[in-house]
mmCIF file of C-alpha atoms in Angstrom:
data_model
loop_
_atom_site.group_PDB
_atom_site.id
_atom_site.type_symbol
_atom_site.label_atom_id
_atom_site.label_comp_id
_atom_site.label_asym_id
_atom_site.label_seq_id
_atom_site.Cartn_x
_atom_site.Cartn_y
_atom_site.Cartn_z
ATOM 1 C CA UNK A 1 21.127 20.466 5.120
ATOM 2 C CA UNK A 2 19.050 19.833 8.641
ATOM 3 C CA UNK A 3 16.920 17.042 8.473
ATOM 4 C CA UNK A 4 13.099 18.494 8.632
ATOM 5 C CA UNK A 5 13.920 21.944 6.684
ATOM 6 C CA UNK A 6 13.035 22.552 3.202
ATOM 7 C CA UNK A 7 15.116 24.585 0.691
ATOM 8 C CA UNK A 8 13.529 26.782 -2.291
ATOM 9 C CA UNK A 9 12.392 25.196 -5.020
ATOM 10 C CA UNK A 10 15.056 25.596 -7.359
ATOM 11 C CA UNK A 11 15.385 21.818 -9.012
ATOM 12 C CA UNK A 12 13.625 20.755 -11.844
ATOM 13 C CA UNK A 13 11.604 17.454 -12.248
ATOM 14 C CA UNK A 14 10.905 15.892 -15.572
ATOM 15 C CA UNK A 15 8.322 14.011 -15.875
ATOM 16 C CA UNK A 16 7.966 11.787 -18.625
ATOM 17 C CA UNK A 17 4.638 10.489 -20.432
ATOM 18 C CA UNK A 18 4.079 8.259 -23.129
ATOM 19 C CA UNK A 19 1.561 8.747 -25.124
ATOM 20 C CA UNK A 20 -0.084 5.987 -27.483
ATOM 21 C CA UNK A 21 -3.831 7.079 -28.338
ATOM 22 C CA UNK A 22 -4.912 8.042 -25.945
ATOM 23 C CA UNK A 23 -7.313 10.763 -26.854
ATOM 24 C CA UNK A 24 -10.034 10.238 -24.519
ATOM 25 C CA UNK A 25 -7.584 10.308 -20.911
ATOM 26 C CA UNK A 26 -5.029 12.691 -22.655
ATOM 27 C CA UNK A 27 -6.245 15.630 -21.110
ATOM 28 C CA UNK A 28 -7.262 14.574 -17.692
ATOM 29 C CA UNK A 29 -3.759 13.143 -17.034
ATOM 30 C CA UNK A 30 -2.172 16.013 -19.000
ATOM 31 C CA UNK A 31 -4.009 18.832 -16.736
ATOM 32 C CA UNK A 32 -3.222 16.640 -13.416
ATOM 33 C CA UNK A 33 0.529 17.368 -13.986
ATOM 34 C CA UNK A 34 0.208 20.890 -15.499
ATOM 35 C CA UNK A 35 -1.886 21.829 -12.129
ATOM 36 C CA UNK A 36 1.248 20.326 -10.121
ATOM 37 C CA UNK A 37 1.963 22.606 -6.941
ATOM 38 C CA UNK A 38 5.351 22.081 -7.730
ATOM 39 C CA UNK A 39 5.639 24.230 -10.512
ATOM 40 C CA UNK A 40 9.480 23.867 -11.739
ATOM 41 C CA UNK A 41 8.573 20.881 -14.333
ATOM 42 C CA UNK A 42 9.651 19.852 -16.837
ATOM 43 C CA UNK A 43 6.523 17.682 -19.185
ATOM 44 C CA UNK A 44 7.777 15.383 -21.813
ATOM 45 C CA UNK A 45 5.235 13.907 -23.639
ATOM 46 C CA UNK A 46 6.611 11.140 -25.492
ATOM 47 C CA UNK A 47 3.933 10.474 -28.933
ATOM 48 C CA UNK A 48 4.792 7.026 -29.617
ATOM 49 C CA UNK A 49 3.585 7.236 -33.466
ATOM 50 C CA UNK A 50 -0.035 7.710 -32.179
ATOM 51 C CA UNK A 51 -2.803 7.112 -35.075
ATOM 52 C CA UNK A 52 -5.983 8.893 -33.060
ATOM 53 C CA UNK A 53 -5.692 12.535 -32.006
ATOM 54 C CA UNK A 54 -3.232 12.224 -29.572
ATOM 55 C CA UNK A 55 -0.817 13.592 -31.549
ATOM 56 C CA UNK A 56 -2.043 16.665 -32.110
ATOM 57 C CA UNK A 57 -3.425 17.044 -28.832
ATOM 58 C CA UNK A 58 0.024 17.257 -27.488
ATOM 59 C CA UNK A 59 1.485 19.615 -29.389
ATOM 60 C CA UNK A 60 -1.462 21.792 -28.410
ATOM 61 C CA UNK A 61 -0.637 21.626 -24.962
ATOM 62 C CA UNK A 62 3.027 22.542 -25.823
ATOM 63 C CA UNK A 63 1.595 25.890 -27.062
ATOM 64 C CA UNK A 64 -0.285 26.453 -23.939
ATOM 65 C CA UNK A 65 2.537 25.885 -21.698
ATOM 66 C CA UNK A 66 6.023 26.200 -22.146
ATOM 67 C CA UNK A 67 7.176 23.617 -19.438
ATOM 68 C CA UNK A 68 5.894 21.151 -21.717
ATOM 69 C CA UNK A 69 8.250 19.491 -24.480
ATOM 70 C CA UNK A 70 7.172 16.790 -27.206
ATOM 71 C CA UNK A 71 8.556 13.996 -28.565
ATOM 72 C CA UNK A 72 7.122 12.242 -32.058
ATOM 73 C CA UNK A 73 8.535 8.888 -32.798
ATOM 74 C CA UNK A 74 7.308 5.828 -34.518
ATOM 75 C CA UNK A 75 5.547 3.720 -32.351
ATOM 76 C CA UNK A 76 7.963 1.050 -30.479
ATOM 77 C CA UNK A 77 6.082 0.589 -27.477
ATOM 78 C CA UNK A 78 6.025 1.828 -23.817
ATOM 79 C CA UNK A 79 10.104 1.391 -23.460
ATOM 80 C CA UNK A 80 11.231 2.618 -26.221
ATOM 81 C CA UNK A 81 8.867 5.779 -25.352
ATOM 82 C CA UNK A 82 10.453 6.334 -22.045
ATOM 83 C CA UNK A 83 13.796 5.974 -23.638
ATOM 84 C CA UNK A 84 13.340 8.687 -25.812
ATOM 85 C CA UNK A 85 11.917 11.206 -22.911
ATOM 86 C CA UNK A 86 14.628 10.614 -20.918
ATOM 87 C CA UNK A 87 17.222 10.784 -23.699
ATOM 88 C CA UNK A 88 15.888 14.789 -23.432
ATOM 89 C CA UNK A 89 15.369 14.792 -20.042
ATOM 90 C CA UNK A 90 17.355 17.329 -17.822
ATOM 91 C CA UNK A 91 15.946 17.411 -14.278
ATOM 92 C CA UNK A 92 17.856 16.764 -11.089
ATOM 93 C CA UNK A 93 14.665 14.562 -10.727
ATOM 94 C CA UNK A 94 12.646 12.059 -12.941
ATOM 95 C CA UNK A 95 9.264 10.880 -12.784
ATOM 96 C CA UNK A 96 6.694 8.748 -14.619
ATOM 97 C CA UNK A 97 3.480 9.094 -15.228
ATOM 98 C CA UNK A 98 1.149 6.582 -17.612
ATOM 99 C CA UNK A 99 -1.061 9.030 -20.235
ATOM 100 C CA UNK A 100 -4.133 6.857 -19.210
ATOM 101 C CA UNK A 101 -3.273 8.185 -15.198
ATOM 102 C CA UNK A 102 -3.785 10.892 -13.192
ATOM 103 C CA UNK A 103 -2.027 12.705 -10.088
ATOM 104 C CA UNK A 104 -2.756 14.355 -7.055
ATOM 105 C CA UNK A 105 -2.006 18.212 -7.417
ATOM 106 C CA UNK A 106 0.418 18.086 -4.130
ATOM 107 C CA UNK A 107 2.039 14.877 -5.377
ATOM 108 C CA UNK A 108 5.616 16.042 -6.991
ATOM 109 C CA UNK A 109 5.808 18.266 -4.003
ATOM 110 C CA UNK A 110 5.358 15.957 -1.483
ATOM 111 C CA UNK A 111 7.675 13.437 -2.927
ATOM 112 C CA UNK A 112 10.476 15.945 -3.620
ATOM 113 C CA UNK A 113 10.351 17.460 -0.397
ATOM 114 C CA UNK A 114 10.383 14.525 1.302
ATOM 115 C CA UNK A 115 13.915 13.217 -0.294
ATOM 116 C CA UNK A 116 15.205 16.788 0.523
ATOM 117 C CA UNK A 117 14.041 16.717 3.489
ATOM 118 C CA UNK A 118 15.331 13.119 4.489
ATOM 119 C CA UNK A 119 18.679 13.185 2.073
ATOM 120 C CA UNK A 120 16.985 9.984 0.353
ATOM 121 C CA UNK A 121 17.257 9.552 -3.665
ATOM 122 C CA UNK A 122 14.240 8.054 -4.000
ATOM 123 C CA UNK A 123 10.780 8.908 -2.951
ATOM 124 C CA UNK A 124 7.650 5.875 -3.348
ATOM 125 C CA UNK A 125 3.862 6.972 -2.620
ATOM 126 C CA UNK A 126 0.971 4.991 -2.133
ATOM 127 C CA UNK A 127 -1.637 4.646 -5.028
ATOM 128 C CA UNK A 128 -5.533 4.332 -5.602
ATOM 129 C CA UNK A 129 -6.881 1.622 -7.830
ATOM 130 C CA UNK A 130 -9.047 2.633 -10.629
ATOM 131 C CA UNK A 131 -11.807 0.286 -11.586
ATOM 132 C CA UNK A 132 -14.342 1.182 -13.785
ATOM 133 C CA UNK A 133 -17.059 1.353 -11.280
ATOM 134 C CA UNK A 134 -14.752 1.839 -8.057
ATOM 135 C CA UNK A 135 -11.821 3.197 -6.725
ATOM 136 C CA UNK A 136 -9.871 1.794 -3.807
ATOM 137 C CA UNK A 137 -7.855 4.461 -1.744
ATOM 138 C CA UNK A 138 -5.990 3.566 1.738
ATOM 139 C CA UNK A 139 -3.144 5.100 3.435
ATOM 140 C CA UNK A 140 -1.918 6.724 6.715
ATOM 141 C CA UNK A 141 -0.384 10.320 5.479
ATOM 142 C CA UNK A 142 2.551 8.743 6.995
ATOM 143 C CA UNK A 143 6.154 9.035 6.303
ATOM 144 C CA UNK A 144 8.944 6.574 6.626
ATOM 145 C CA UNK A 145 12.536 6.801 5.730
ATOM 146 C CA UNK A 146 14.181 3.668 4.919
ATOM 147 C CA UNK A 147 18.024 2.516 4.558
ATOM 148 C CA UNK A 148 19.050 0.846 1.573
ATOM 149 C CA UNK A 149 18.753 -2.329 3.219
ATOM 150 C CA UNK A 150 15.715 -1.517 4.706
ATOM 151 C CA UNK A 151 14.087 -0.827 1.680
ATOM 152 C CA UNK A 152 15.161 -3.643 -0.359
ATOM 153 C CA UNK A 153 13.515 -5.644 1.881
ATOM 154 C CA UNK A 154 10.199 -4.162 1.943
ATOM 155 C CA UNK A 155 10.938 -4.195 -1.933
ATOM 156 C CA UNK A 156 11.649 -8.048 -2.263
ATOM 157 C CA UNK A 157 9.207 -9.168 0.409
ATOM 158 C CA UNK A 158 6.362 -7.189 -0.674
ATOM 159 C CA UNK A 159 5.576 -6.041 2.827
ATOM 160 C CA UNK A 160 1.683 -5.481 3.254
ATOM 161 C CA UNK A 161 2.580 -2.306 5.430
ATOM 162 C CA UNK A 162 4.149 -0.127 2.483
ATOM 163 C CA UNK A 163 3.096 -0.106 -1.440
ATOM 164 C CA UNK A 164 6.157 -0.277 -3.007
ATOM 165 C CA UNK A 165 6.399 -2.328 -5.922
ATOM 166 C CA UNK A 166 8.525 -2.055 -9.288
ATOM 167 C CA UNK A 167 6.053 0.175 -10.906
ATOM 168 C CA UNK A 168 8.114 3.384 -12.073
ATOM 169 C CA UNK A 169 5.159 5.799 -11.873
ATOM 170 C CA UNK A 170 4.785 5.848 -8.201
ATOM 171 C CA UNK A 171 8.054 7.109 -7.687
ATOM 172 C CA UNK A 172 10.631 10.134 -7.771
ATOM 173 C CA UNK A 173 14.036 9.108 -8.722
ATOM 174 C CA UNK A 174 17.017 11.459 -8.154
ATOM 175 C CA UNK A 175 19.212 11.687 -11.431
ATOM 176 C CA UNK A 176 22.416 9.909 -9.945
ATOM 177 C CA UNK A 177 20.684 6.559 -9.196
ATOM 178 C CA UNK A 178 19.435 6.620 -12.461
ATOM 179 C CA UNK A 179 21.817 8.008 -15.028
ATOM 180 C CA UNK A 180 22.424 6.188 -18.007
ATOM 181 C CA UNK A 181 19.813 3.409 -17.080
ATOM 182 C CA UNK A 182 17.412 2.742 -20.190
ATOM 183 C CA UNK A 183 14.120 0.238 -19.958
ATOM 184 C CA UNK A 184 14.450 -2.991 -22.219
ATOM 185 C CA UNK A 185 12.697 -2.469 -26.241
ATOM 186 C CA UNK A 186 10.087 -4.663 -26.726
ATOM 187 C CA UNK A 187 9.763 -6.306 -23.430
ATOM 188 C CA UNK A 188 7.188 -6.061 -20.950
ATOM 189 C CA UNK A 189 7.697 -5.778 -17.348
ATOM 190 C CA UNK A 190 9.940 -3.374 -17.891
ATOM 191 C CA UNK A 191 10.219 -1.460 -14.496
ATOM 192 C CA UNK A 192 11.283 -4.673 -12.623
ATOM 193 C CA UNK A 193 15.035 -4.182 -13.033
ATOM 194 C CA UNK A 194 15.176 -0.293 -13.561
ATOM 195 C CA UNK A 195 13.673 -0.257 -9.873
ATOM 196 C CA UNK A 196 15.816 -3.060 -8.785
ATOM 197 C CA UNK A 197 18.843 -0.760 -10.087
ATOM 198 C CA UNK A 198 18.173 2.579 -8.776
ATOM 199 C CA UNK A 199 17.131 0.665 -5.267
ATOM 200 C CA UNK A 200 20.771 -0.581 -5.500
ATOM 201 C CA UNK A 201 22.361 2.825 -5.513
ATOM 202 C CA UNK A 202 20.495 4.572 -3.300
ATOM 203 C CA UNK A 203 21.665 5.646 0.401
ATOM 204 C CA UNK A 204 18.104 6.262 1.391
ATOM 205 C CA UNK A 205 14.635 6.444 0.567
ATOM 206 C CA UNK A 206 11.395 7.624 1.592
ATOM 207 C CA UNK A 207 7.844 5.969 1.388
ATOM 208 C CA UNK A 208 4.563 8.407 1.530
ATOM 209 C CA UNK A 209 1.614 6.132 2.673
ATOM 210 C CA UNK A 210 -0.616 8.574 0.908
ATOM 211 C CA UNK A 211 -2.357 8.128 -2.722
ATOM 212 C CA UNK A 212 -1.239 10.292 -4.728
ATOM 213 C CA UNK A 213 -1.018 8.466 -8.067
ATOM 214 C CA UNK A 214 -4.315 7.307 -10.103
ATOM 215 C CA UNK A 215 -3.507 4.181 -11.596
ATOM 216 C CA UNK A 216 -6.120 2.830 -14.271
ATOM 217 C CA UNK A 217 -6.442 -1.029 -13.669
ATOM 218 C CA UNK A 218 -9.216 -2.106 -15.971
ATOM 219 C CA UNK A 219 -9.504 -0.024 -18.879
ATOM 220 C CA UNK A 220 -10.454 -1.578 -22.211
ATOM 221 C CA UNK A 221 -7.401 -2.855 -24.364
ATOM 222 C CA UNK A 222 -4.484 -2.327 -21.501
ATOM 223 C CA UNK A 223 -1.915 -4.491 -21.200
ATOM 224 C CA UNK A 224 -3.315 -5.749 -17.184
ATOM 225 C CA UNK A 225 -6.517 -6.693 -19.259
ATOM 226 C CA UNK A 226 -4.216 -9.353 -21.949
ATOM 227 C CA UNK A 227 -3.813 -12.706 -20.796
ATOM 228 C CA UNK A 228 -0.760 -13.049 -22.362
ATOM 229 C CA UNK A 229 0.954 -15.607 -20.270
ATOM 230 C CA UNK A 230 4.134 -16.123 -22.830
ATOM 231 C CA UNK A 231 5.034 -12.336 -21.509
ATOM 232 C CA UNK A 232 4.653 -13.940 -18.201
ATOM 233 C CA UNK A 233 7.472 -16.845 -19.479
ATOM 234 C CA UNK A 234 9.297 -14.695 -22.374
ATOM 235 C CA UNK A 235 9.949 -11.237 -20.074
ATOM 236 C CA UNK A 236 8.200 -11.515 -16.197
ATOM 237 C CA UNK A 237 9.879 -14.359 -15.216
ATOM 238 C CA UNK A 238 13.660 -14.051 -16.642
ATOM 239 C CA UNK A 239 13.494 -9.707 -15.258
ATOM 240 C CA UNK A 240 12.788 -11.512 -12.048
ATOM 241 C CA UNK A 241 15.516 -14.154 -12.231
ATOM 242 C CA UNK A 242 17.512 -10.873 -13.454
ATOM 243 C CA UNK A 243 16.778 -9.361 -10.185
ATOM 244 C CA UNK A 244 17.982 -11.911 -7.943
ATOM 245 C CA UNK A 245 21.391 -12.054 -9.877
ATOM 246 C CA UNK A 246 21.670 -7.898 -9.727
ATOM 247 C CA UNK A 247 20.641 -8.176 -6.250
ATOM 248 C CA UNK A 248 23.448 -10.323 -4.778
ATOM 249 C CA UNK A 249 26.156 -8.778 -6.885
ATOM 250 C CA UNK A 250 24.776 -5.173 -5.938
ATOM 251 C CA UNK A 251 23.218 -5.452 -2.443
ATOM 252 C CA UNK A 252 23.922 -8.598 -0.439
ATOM 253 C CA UNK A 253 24.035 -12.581 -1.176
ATOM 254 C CA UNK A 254 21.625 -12.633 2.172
ATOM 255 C CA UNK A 255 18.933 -10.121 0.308
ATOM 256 C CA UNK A 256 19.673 -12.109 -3.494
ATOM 257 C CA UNK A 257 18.715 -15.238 -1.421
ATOM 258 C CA UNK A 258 15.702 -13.679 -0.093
ATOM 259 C CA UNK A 259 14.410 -12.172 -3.696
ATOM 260 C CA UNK A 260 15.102 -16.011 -5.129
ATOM 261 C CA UNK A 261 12.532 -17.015 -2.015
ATOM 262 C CA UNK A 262 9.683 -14.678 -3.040
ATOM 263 C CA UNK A 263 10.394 -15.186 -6.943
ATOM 264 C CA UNK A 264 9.773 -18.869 -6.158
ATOM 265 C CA UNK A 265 6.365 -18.008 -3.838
ATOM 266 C CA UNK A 266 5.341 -16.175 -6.563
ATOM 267 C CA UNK A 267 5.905 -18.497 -9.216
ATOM 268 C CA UNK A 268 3.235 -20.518 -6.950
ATOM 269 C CA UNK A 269 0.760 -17.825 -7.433
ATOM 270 C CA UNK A 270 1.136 -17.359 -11.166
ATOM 271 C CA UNK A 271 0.307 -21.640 -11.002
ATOM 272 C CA UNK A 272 -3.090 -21.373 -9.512
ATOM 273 C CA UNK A 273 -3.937 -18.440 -11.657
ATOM 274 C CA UNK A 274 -2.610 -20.898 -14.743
ATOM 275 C CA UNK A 275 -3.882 -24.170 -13.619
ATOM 276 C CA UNK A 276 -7.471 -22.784 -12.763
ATOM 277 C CA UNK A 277 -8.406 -21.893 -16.821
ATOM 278 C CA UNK A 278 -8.739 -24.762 -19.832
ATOM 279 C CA UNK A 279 -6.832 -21.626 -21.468
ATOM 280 C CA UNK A 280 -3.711 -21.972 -19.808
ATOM 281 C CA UNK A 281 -3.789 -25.334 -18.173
ATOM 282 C CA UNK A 282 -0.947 -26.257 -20.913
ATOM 283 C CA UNK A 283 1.074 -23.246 -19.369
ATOM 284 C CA UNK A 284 0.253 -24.635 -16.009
ATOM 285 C CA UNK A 285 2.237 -27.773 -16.738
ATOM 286 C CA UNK A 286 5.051 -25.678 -18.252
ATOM 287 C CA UNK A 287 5.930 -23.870 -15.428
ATOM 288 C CA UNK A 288 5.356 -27.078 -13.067
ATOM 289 C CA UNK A 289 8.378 -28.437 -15.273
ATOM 290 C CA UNK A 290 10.393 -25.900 -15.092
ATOM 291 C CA UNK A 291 9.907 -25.461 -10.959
ATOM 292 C CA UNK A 292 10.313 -29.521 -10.753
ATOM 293 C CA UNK A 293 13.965 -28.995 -12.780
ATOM 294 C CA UNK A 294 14.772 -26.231 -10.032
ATOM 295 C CA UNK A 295 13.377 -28.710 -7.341
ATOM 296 C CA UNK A 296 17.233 -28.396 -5.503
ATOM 297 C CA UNK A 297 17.588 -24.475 -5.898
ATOM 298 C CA UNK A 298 13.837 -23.920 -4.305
ATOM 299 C CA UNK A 299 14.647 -25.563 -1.499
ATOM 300 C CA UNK A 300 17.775 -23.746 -0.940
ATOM 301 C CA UNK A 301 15.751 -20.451 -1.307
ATOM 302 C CA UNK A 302 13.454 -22.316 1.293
ATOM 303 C CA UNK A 303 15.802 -22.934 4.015
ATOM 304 C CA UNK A 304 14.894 -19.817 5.754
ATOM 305 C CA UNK A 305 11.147 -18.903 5.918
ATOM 306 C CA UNK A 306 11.086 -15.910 5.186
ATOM 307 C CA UNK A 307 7.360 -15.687 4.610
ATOM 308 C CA UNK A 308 6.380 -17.969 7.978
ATOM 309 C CA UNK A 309 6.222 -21.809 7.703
ATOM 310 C CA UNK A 310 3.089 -22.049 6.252
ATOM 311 C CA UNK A 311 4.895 -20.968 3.095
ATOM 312 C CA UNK A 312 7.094 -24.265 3.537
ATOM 313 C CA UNK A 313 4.157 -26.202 4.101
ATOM 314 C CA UNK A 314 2.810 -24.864 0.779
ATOM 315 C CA UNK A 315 5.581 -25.445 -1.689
ATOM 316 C CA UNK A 316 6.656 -28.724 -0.044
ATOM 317 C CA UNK A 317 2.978 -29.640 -1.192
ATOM 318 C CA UNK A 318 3.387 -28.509 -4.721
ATOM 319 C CA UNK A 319 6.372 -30.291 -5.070
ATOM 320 C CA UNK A 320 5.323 -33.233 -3.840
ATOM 321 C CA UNK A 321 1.905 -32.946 -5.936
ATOM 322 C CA UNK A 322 0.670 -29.621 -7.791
ATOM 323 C CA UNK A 323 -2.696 -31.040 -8.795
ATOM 324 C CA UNK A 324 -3.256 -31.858 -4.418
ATOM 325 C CA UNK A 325 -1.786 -28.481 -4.106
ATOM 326 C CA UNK A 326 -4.434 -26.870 -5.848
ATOM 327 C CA UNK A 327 -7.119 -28.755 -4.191
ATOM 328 C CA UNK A 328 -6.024 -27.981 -0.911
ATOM 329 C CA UNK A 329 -5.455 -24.254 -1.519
ATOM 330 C CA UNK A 330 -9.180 -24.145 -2.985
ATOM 331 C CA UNK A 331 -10.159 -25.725 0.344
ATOM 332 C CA UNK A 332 -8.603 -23.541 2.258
ATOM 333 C CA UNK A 333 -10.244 -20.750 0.453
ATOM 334 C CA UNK A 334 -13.452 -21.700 0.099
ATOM 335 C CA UNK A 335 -14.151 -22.795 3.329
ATOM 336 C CA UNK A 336 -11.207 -22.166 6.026
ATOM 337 C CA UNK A 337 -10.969 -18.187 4.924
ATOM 338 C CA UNK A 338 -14.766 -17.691 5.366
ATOM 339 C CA UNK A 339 -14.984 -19.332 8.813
ATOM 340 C CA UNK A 340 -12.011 -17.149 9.640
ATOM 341 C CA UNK A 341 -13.734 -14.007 8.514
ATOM 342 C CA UNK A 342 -16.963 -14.898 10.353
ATOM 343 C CA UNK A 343 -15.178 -15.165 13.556
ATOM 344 C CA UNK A 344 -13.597 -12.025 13.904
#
């Protein structure tokens, strides 16, 4: 096929949606998908042994439109939900979308297009950020096609030019890159190494800098609003470790060495976060012994900067004293960042 043509629309996309009461955004992120442009769909709402009206409400919308299929289970979390939609699932294509979301009509269009378009197997938008009281948008409309290579780096680096983080629900995976891949039961964080893996397989992808994904940040009793910081220790912090092993065995040792450097810079972010409530102080000092033990292996992952020397600068300081490390950075932010801002 010849890059910039588009074939018929003759593949079809599951989409799959758990669903654990969620009654009162049921039908706003239900409708967004229904009133998809793309139209060959297939909906699997996945009822993860909802107690509110939920339940029902989904096997109404399975009588008002046959692309839709449903899935009751006993509840066993957002996972275990996913695992059983895409047990049924039988597009060429598979997406995500959270039941507490919404989408942009042209969204599943847009995305498959563009990795027919571009031969990629994976397509990533940009997405808004819901707040109760605001919602931040952004983007260019513009399209760029990455290598594998390419694209794991943007990936592990977080690269401020392109959204494209773990989070499943901002992408379109073809089938082949993610066949017989399930998410982990009980575990949170749970789209850090099914991303990592299909990123691994892929020849190409394709990054929309357009929002076309909704995606709730602050509603009451989500998981973003639980300061659970043993899921940060039990599950966030081993997927990541995860990822730097899977990386080097599947990608490159060069791009494994860079994840391990911005799995440690991050490690420094989830510190001043810890260190800067009475709640979590005590988790603040865990995680300063565990990066002391790993003193050797973070400055291996240091040798090349791969996020400019100030990052150096910075963990060199934590190592050397985490409690002057926070002072500085609160400095710096406090009075260096405003000056900055005021100058421009």
């Amino acid at each position: 096929m010849r890059m910039g043509t588009f074939v018929n629309e003759n593949e079809w996309i599951s989409i799959i949606v758990p669903v654990y009461n969620m009654e009162q955004y049921l039908e706003r992120c239900v409708n967004s998908i229904r009133c998809q442009t793309y139209k060959k769909l297939e909906i699997i709402l996945v009822d993860d042994g909802s107690t509110d009206a939920s339940s029902s409400m989904c096997d109404l919308y399975a009588t008002q439109d046959s692309r839709i299929k449903v899935v009751h289970k006993k509840n066993g979390g957002l996972s275990d939900a996913r695992n059983a939609g895409l047990a049924i699932a039988t597009g060429a294509y598979i997406g995500y979308v959270d039941s507490d979301d919404w989408i942009e009509p042209q969204m599943y269009e847009r995305m498959y297009k563009a990795c027919v378009n571009h031969n990629a197997q994976v397509a990533i938008c940009r997405y808004a950020r819901v707040y109760q009281d605001h919602t931040i948008l952004g983007g260019s409309d513009h399209v760029t096609v990455f290598d594998k290579e390419d694209l794991l780096r943007v990936y592990i680096g977080e690269d401020d030019r392109y959204i494209v983080y773990n989070s499943v629900w901002s992408k379109l995976f073809a089938r082949q890159v993610v066949e017989g891949q399930t998410f982990p039961v009980g575990q949170n964080s749970e789209d850090i190494m099914y991303t990592t893996k299909a990123f691994c397989k892929i020849t190409k992808g394709v990054y929309l800098d357009s929002c076309l994904y909704y995606y709730v940040l602050d509603r009451k009793g989500s998981i973003m609003n639980e300061r659970d910081t043993q899921r940060m220790f039990r599950d966030e912090i081993p997927f990541w470790r995860e990822h730097i092993s899977y990386i080097k065995e599947h990608a490159s040792v060069q791009l494994g060495e860079m994840a391990a450097y911005y799995f440690y810079r991050r490690l420094l972010s989830y510190y001043l976060k810890l260190s800067s409530d009475k709640k979590t102080k005590n988790d603040a000092k865990h995680l300063v012994e565990m990066m002391k033990k790993e003193k050797r292996q973070i400055r291996a992952a240091y040798a090349k900067a791969y996020g400019g020397r100030g990052d150096v600068v910075r963990m060199n300081l934590f190592l050397c004293s985490p409690w002057l490390y926070c002072t500085v950075n609160k400095v710096y932010e406090q009075m260096i960042i405003p000056i900055r801002c005021k100058s421009r």
